GROMACS .gro file of C-alpha atoms in nm:
model
  339
    1UNK     CA    1   0.709   0.356   1.538
    2UNK     CA    2   0.533   0.652   1.378
    3UNK     CA    3   0.712   0.976   1.289
    4UNK     CA    4   1.009   0.871   1.501
    5UNK     CA    5   0.798   0.805   1.811
    6UNK     CA    6   0.707   0.464   1.963
    7UNK     CA    7   0.341   0.374   1.970
    8UNK     CA    8   0.353   0.269   2.334
    9UNK     CA    9   0.079   0.297   2.594
   10UNK     CA   10   0.303   0.313   2.901
   11UNK     CA   11   0.017   0.293   3.154
   12UNK     CA   12  -0.117  -0.022   2.992
   13UNK     CA   13   0.234  -0.162   2.969
   14UNK     CA   14   0.284  -0.116   3.344
   15UNK     CA   15  -0.045  -0.295   3.420
   16UNK     CA   16   0.046  -0.589   3.196
   17UNK     CA   17   0.400  -0.623   3.331
   18UNK     CA   18   0.263  -0.649   3.685
   19UNK     CA   19   0.086  -0.972   3.593
   20UNK     CA   20   0.231  -1.319   3.631
   21UNK     CA   21   0.359  -1.422   3.287
   22UNK     CA   22   0.270  -1.743   3.109
   23UNK     CA   23   0.577  -1.962   3.050
   24UNK     CA   24   0.659  -2.087   2.701
   25UNK     CA   25   0.922  -2.360   2.688
   26UNK     CA   26   1.182  -2.405   2.417
   27UNK     CA   27   1.339  -2.188   2.150
   28UNK     CA   28   1.113  -1.973   1.930
   29UNK     CA   29   1.153  -1.730   1.642
   30UNK     CA   30   0.992  -1.388   1.694
   31UNK     CA   31   0.840  -1.244   1.373
   32UNK     CA   32   0.653  -0.936   1.502
   33UNK     CA   33   0.293  -0.822   1.476
   34UNK     CA   34   0.006  -0.912   1.246
   35UNK     CA   35  -0.165  -0.603   1.106
   36UNK     CA   36  -0.523  -0.650   0.976
   37UNK     CA   37  -0.475  -0.393   0.695
   38UNK     CA   38  -0.346  -0.534   0.362
   39UNK     CA   39  -0.088  -0.262   0.295
   40UNK     CA   40   0.043  -0.251   0.651
   41UNK     CA   41   0.055  -0.630   0.668
   42UNK     CA   42   0.288  -0.632   0.368
   43UNK     CA   43   0.494  -0.334   0.481
   44UNK     CA   44   0.533  -0.426   0.850
   45UNK     CA   45   0.465  -0.795   0.913
   46UNK     CA   46   0.662  -1.010   0.668
   47UNK     CA   47   1.023  -0.893   0.669
   48UNK     CA   48   1.158  -1.123   0.940
   49UNK     CA   49   1.031  -1.442   0.775
   50UNK     CA   50   1.360  -1.484   0.588
   51UNK     CA   51   1.501  -1.626   0.915
   52UNK     CA   52   1.257  -1.921   0.925
   53UNK     CA   53   1.450  -2.102   0.653
   54UNK     CA   54   1.770  -2.068   0.857
   55UNK     CA   55   1.635  -2.142   1.206
   56UNK     CA   56   1.336  -2.373   1.153
   57UNK     CA   57   1.532  -2.684   1.254
   58UNK     CA   58   1.634  -2.517   1.581
   59UNK     CA   59   1.297  -2.368   1.681
   60UNK     CA   60   0.963  -2.506   1.794
   61UNK     CA   61   0.788  -2.248   1.579
   62UNK     CA   62   0.737  -1.877   1.523
   63UNK     CA   63   0.565  -1.617   1.742
   64UNK     CA   64   0.335  -1.342   1.618
   65UNK     CA   65   0.150  -1.070   1.807
   66UNK     CA   66  -0.201  -1.051   1.657
   67UNK     CA   67  -0.448  -0.764   1.670
   68UNK     CA   68  -0.627  -0.867   1.990
   69UNK     CA   69  -0.975  -0.751   1.884
   70UNK     CA   70  -0.946  -0.938   1.552
   71UNK     CA   71  -0.805  -1.245   1.729
   72UNK     CA   72  -1.089  -1.259   1.981
   73UNK     CA   73  -1.337  -1.250   1.692
   74UNK     CA   74  -1.169  -1.557   1.545
   75UNK     CA   75  -1.002  -1.367   1.260
   76UNK     CA   76  -0.650  -1.488   1.327
   77UNK     CA   77  -0.506  -1.472   0.979
   78UNK     CA   78  -0.662  -1.334   0.660
   79UNK     CA   79  -0.667  -1.554   0.352
   80UNK     CA   80  -0.424  -1.330   0.166
   81UNK     CA   81  -0.188  -1.343   0.466
   82UNK     CA   82  -0.184  -1.724   0.463
   83UNK     CA   83  -0.107  -1.716   0.092
   84UNK     CA   84   0.174  -1.464   0.131
   85UNK     CA   85   0.327  -1.653   0.423
   86UNK     CA   86   0.319  -1.965   0.207
   87UNK     CA   87   0.506  -1.789  -0.074
   88UNK     CA   88   0.770  -1.683   0.178
   89UNK     CA   89   0.811  -2.039   0.305
   90UNK     CA   90   0.621  -2.010   0.633
   91UNK     CA   91   0.349  -2.268   0.696
   92UNK     CA   92   0.053  -2.170   0.914
   93UNK     CA   93   0.102  -2.473   1.138
   94UNK     CA   94   0.431  -2.324   1.264
   95UNK     CA   95   0.262  -2.009   1.402
   96UNK     CA   96   0.182  -1.951   1.767
   97UNK     CA   97  -0.002  -1.630   1.862
   98UNK     CA   98   0.093  -1.444   2.179
   99UNK     CA   99  -0.210  -1.277   2.336
  100UNK     CA  100  -0.097  -1.241   2.698
  101UNK     CA  101   0.219  -1.160   2.891
  102UNK     CA  102   0.455  -1.446   2.810
  103UNK     CA  103   0.804  -1.542   2.916
  104UNK     CA  104   0.988  -1.751   2.656
  105UNK     CA  105   1.281  -1.978   2.740
  106UNK     CA  106   1.478  -1.865   2.437
  107UNK     CA  107   1.378  -1.615   2.172
  108UNK     CA  108   1.549  -1.537   1.842
  109UNK     CA  109   1.469  -1.189   1.709
  110UNK     CA  110   1.593  -1.155   1.349
  111UNK     CA  111   1.667  -0.824   1.181
  112UNK     CA  112   1.386  -0.717   0.944
  113UNK     CA  113   1.502  -0.724   0.583
  114UNK     CA  114   1.298  -0.410   0.516
  115UNK     CA  115   1.107  -0.158   0.725
  116UNK     CA  116   0.823   0.083   0.661
  117UNK     CA  117   0.974   0.391   0.498
  118UNK     CA  118   1.320   0.241   0.448
  119UNK     CA  119   1.469   0.059   0.147
  120UNK     CA  120   1.516  -0.317   0.159
  121UNK     CA  121   1.856  -0.455   0.251
  122UNK     CA  122   2.050  -0.607  -0.039
  123UNK     CA  123   2.069  -0.937   0.147
  124UNK     CA  124   1.690  -0.937   0.178
  125UNK     CA  125   1.648  -0.879  -0.196
  126UNK     CA  126   1.879  -1.176  -0.250
  127UNK     CA  127   1.653  -1.384  -0.024
  128UNK     CA  128   1.350  -1.280  -0.232
  129UNK     CA  129   1.532  -1.389  -0.548
  130UNK     CA  130   1.560  -1.742  -0.406
  131UNK     CA  131   1.179  -1.765  -0.397
  132UNK     CA  132   1.179  -1.770  -0.780
  133UNK     CA  133   0.823  -1.648  -0.802
  134UNK     CA  134   0.855  -1.595  -1.177
  135UNK     CA  135   0.913  -1.967  -1.227
  136UNK     CA  136   0.652  -2.066  -0.970
  137UNK     CA  137   0.389  -1.861  -1.154
  138UNK     CA  138   0.498  -1.964  -1.502
  139UNK     CA  139   0.166  -2.144  -1.559
  140UNK     CA  140  -0.048  -1.886  -1.381
  141UNK     CA  141  -0.292  -1.747  -1.642
  142UNK     CA  142  -0.300  -1.375  -1.703
  143UNK     CA  143  -0.634  -1.196  -1.658
  144UNK     CA  144  -0.856  -1.165  -1.963
  145UNK     CA  145  -0.770  -0.857  -2.167
  146UNK     CA  146  -0.420  -0.825  -2.021
  147UNK     CA  147  -0.180  -0.588  -2.192
  148UNK     CA  148   0.185  -0.542  -2.088
  149UNK     CA  149   0.097  -0.178  -2.021
  150UNK     CA  150  -0.094  -0.176  -1.691
  151UNK     CA  151  -0.281   0.092  -1.498
  152UNK     CA  152  -0.349  -0.018  -1.139
  153UNK     CA  153  -0.675   0.155  -1.056
  154UNK     CA  154  -0.823   0.267  -0.722
  155UNK     CA  155  -1.156   0.341  -0.887
  156UNK     CA  156  -1.337   0.136  -0.623
  157UNK     CA  157  -1.177   0.346  -0.348
  158UNK     CA  158  -1.260   0.689  -0.478
  159UNK     CA  159  -1.386   0.811  -0.140
  160UNK     CA  160  -1.060   0.721   0.033
  161UNK     CA  161  -0.862   1.036  -0.048
  162UNK     CA  162  -0.800   0.944  -0.410
  163UNK     CA  163  -0.697   1.218  -0.652
  164UNK     CA  164  -1.021   1.390  -0.757
  165UNK     CA  165  -1.130   1.301  -1.110
  166UNK     CA  166  -0.874   1.029  -1.168
  167UNK     CA  167  -1.141   0.789  -1.296
  168UNK     CA  168  -1.127   0.982  -1.621
  169UNK     CA  169  -0.768   0.868  -1.663
  170UNK     CA  170  -0.882   0.516  -1.743
  171UNK     CA  171  -1.048   0.601  -2.076
  172UNK     CA  172  -0.743   0.790  -2.199
  173UNK     CA  173  -0.506   0.515  -2.094
  174UNK     CA  174  -0.720   0.247  -2.258
  175UNK     CA  175  -0.689   0.446  -2.580
  176UNK     CA  176  -0.313   0.427  -2.525
  177UNK     CA  177  -0.328   0.047  -2.504
  178UNK     CA  178  -0.336   0.009  -2.126
  179UNK     CA  179  -0.498  -0.274  -1.936
  180UNK     CA  180  -0.702  -0.134  -1.646
  181UNK     CA  181  -0.632  -0.356  -1.346
  182UNK     CA  182  -0.841  -0.371  -1.028
  183UNK     CA  183  -0.613  -0.579  -0.801
  184UNK     CA  184  -0.874  -0.635  -0.528
  185UNK     CA  185  -1.070  -0.848  -0.777
  186UNK     CA  186  -0.784  -1.092  -0.831
  187UNK     CA  187  -0.592  -1.351  -0.630
  188UNK     CA  188  -0.243  -1.284  -0.497
  189UNK     CA  189  -0.084  -1.512  -0.764
  190UNK     CA  190  -0.280  -1.332  -1.040
  191UNK     CA  191  -0.167  -0.991  -0.912
  192UNK     CA  192   0.196  -1.100  -0.895
  193UNK     CA  193   0.172  -1.250  -1.245
  194UNK     CA  194   0.049  -0.916  -1.381
  195UNK     CA  195   0.335  -0.725  -1.218
  196UNK     CA  196   0.591  -0.981  -1.333
  197UNK     CA  197   0.473  -0.973  -1.696
  198UNK     CA  198   0.412  -0.598  -1.728
  199UNK     CA  199   0.644  -0.371  -1.926
  200UNK     CA  200   0.495  -0.048  -1.793
  201UNK     CA  201   0.296  -0.002  -1.472
  202UNK     CA  202   0.114   0.312  -1.359
  203UNK     CA  203  -0.003   0.307  -0.997
  204UNK     CA  204  -0.221   0.553  -0.817
  205UNK     CA  205  -0.046   0.551  -0.480
  206UNK     CA  206  -0.201   0.289  -0.255
  207UNK     CA  207  -0.169  -0.045  -0.081
  208UNK     CA  208  -0.147  -0.243  -0.406
  209UNK     CA  209   0.212  -0.121  -0.446
  210UNK     CA  210   0.317  -0.312  -0.136
  211UNK     CA  211   0.272  -0.645  -0.312
  212UNK     CA  212   0.591  -0.559  -0.503
  213UNK     CA  213   0.768  -0.622  -0.170
  214UNK     CA  214   0.747  -0.995  -0.250
  215UNK     CA  215   0.960  -0.947  -0.562
  216UNK     CA  216   1.333  -0.887  -0.580
  217UNK     CA  217   1.301  -0.705  -0.913
  218UNK     CA  218   1.042  -0.580  -1.161
  219UNK     CA  219   1.122  -0.552  -1.530
  220UNK     CA  220   0.853  -0.288  -1.589
  221UNK     CA  221   0.902   0.087  -1.595
  222UNK     CA  222   0.695   0.219  -1.304
  223UNK     CA  223   0.511   0.549  -1.254
  224UNK     CA  224   0.337   0.635  -0.926
  225UNK     CA  225   0.073   0.909  -0.915
  226UNK     CA  226   0.103   1.041  -0.563
  227UNK     CA  227  -0.193   1.143  -0.350
  228UNK     CA  228   0.006   1.241  -0.042
  229UNK     CA  229   0.298   1.478  -0.004
  230UNK     CA  230   0.561   1.226   0.103
  231UNK     CA  231   0.645   0.991  -0.184
  232UNK     CA  232   0.953   0.844  -0.014
  233UNK     CA  233   0.768   0.541   0.125
  234UNK     CA  234   0.688   0.399  -0.218
  235UNK     CA  235   1.011   0.527  -0.370
  236UNK     CA  236   1.198   0.306  -0.123
  237UNK     CA  237   0.994   0.004  -0.234
  238UNK     CA  238   1.015   0.053  -0.609
  239UNK     CA  239   1.351   0.214  -0.685
  240UNK     CA  240   1.568  -0.084  -0.574
  241UNK     CA  241   1.351  -0.318  -0.784
  242UNK     CA  242   1.326  -0.144  -1.123
  243UNK     CA  243   1.554   0.043  -1.362
  244UNK     CA  244   1.307   0.319  -1.443
  245UNK     CA  245   1.087   0.478  -1.178
  246UNK     CA  246   0.922   0.821  -1.164
  247UNK     CA  247   0.650   0.975  -0.950
  248UNK     CA  248   0.402   1.249  -1.030
  249UNK     CA  249   0.335   1.489  -0.743
  250UNK     CA  250   0.204   1.807  -0.905
  251UNK     CA  251  -0.112   1.840  -0.700
  252UNK     CA  252  -0.266   2.063  -0.437
  253UNK     CA  253  -0.494   1.987  -0.144
  254UNK     CA  254  -0.839   2.123  -0.084
  255UNK     CA  255  -0.892   2.246   0.275
  256UNK     CA  256  -0.951   1.986   0.544
  257UNK     CA  257  -1.309   1.949   0.659
  258UNK     CA  258  -1.216   1.843   1.010
  259UNK     CA  259  -0.937   1.932   1.251
  260UNK     CA  260  -0.934   1.576   1.386
  261UNK     CA  261  -0.847   1.389   1.066
  262UNK     CA  262  -0.604   1.437   0.781
  263UNK     CA  263  -0.874   1.421   0.513
  264UNK     CA  264  -0.751   1.686   0.270
  265UNK     CA  265  -0.848   1.590  -0.088
  266UNK     CA  266  -0.572   1.602  -0.354
  267UNK     CA  267  -0.652   1.765  -0.691
  268UNK     CA  268  -0.447   1.805  -1.007
  269UNK     CA  269  -0.476   1.923  -1.367
  270UNK     CA  270  -0.518   1.607  -1.575
  271UNK     CA  271  -0.371   1.777  -1.881
  272UNK     CA  272  -0.046   1.828  -1.690
  273UNK     CA  273  -0.051   1.465  -1.582
  274UNK     CA  274  -0.089   1.340  -1.940
  275UNK     CA  275   0.200   1.561  -2.053
  276UNK     CA  276   0.411   1.417  -1.769
  277UNK     CA  277   0.329   1.061  -1.878
  278UNK     CA  278   0.427   1.145  -2.235
  279UNK     CA  279   0.752   1.311  -2.122
  280UNK     CA  280   0.851   0.992  -1.938
  281UNK     CA  281   0.740   0.765  -2.225
  282UNK     CA  282   0.445   0.600  -2.056
  283UNK     CA  283   0.219   0.716  -2.339
  284UNK     CA  284   0.284   0.838  -2.693
  285UNK     CA  285   0.329   1.219  -2.725
  286UNK     CA  286   0.080   1.215  -3.011
  287UNK     CA  287  -0.183   1.076  -2.771
  288UNK     CA  288  -0.107   1.300  -2.472
  289UNK     CA  289  -0.454   1.451  -2.476
  290UNK     CA  290  -0.628   1.464  -2.142
  291UNK     CA  291  -0.984   1.327  -2.135
  292UNK     CA  292  -1.279   1.538  -2.030
  293UNK     CA  293  -1.217   1.496  -1.659
  294UNK     CA  294  -1.366   1.796  -1.479
  295UNK     CA  295  -1.707   1.627  -1.443
  296UNK     CA  296  -1.540   1.335  -1.264
  297UNK     CA  297  -1.346   1.578  -1.043
  298UNK     CA  298  -1.657   1.773  -0.945
  299UNK     CA  299  -1.835   1.451  -0.851
  300UNK     CA  300  -1.543   1.336  -0.635
  301UNK     CA  301  -1.512   1.675  -0.467
  302UNK     CA  302  -1.884   1.678  -0.383
  303UNK     CA  303  -1.878   1.320  -0.251
  304UNK     CA  304  -1.575   1.404  -0.038
  305UNK     CA  305  -1.762   1.701   0.110
  306UNK     CA  306  -2.069   1.491   0.187
  307UNK     CA  307  -1.864   1.214   0.343
  308UNK     CA  308  -1.638   1.424   0.567
  309UNK     CA  309  -1.846   1.726   0.665
  310UNK     CA  310  -1.963   1.655   1.019
  311UNK     CA  311  -2.283   1.847   1.089
  312UNK     CA  312  -2.207   1.847   1.463
  313UNK     CA  313  -1.897   2.061   1.419
  314UNK     CA  314  -1.956   2.422   1.532
  315UNK     CA  315  -1.715   2.549   1.265
  316UNK     CA  316  -1.879   2.347   0.983
  317UNK     CA  317  -2.025   2.638   0.786
  318UNK     CA  318  -1.693   2.817   0.768
  319UNK     CA  319  -1.507   2.502   0.661
  320UNK     CA  320  -1.763   2.421   0.392
  321UNK     CA  321  -1.744   2.775   0.252
  322UNK     CA  322  -1.363   2.759   0.250
  323UNK     CA  323  -1.375   2.420   0.080
  324UNK     CA  324  -1.617   2.531  -0.194
  325UNK     CA  325  -1.419   2.849  -0.253
  326UNK     CA  326  -1.105   2.641  -0.305
  327UNK     CA  327  -1.291   2.413  -0.546
  328UNK     CA  328  -1.396   2.719  -0.744
  329UNK     CA  329  -1.040   2.859  -0.747
  330UNK     CA  330  -0.899   2.526  -0.864
  331UNK     CA  331  -1.150   2.484  -1.148
  332UNK     CA  332  -1.096   2.844  -1.262
  333UNK     CA  333  -0.719   2.799  -1.260
  334UNK     CA  334  -0.750   2.487  -1.473
  335UNK     CA  335  -0.980   2.669  -1.715
  336UNK     CA  336  -0.734   2.961  -1.740
  337UNK     CA  337  -0.441   2.730  -1.806
  338UNK     CA  338  -0.630   2.568  -2.094
  339UNK     CA  339  -0.683   2.905  -2.256
   0.00000   0.00000   0.00000
């Protein structure tokens, strides 16, 4: 489902249903689809696994619907997916992939404990507590340089609609005693260990947040710096798991460079962001001084223009002019506010 509408190709469905189905004997547990994207895998593909513990003795195994193109290339299950399934108590040997029209003798379809955009059920959080990941990772070493104040950086994904200039945040936060964490460089256990041991976590909105869906609670205070207008998705993940959660959403969007894609770049005044972090006690008020960030912002805004401006578009010149004018207006407004 997307925006309340089913993602269903009815013509293709009719063609497939006209075929003779393969028969699958016995009782099986249906667990949904396998998404090849890390964030969507965590947010859409794991929340029925709670039922495996209850029904494993009754079923021959579990059924997943893989991404067909990935499956045909031999990429059935990513390494991180195997690891996450293992943490949830599902062994890979129990999985059967359905890639063609199939009729099953008996199929159990459990309720998902959480869904994309909705908060987790209390019973599902109780299931997560039985995993006791804190104890299981008691001997997992923390990354070198770890501090209980953690900034989860998307520095390596700057050209994927990240807030322009946010790289500059890292220097200021390091001066405030923060450990700058690049989760993609660490194993799943190492990432979970960092989140379990942290006292304060600042995320730039992104897929890394979804790993918290493996935890029933987080002791850290959590701040999310939004880069899209709707913060409810991550609010529903974090709020049930922590006592103190806030999100920063004081940003504007530069004009889109294409009518086909939602590629509007978010921008914000870093001084305002630092004041917000101080107000909510993520940094000391005496250190709420924004770094020199406009150079970083200009670089990101230029790279965004170069990446998304399609020279074949007939309206390109007008869109580029509008974009650059908005950049100029934003930088002038920031300069005026400082004065």
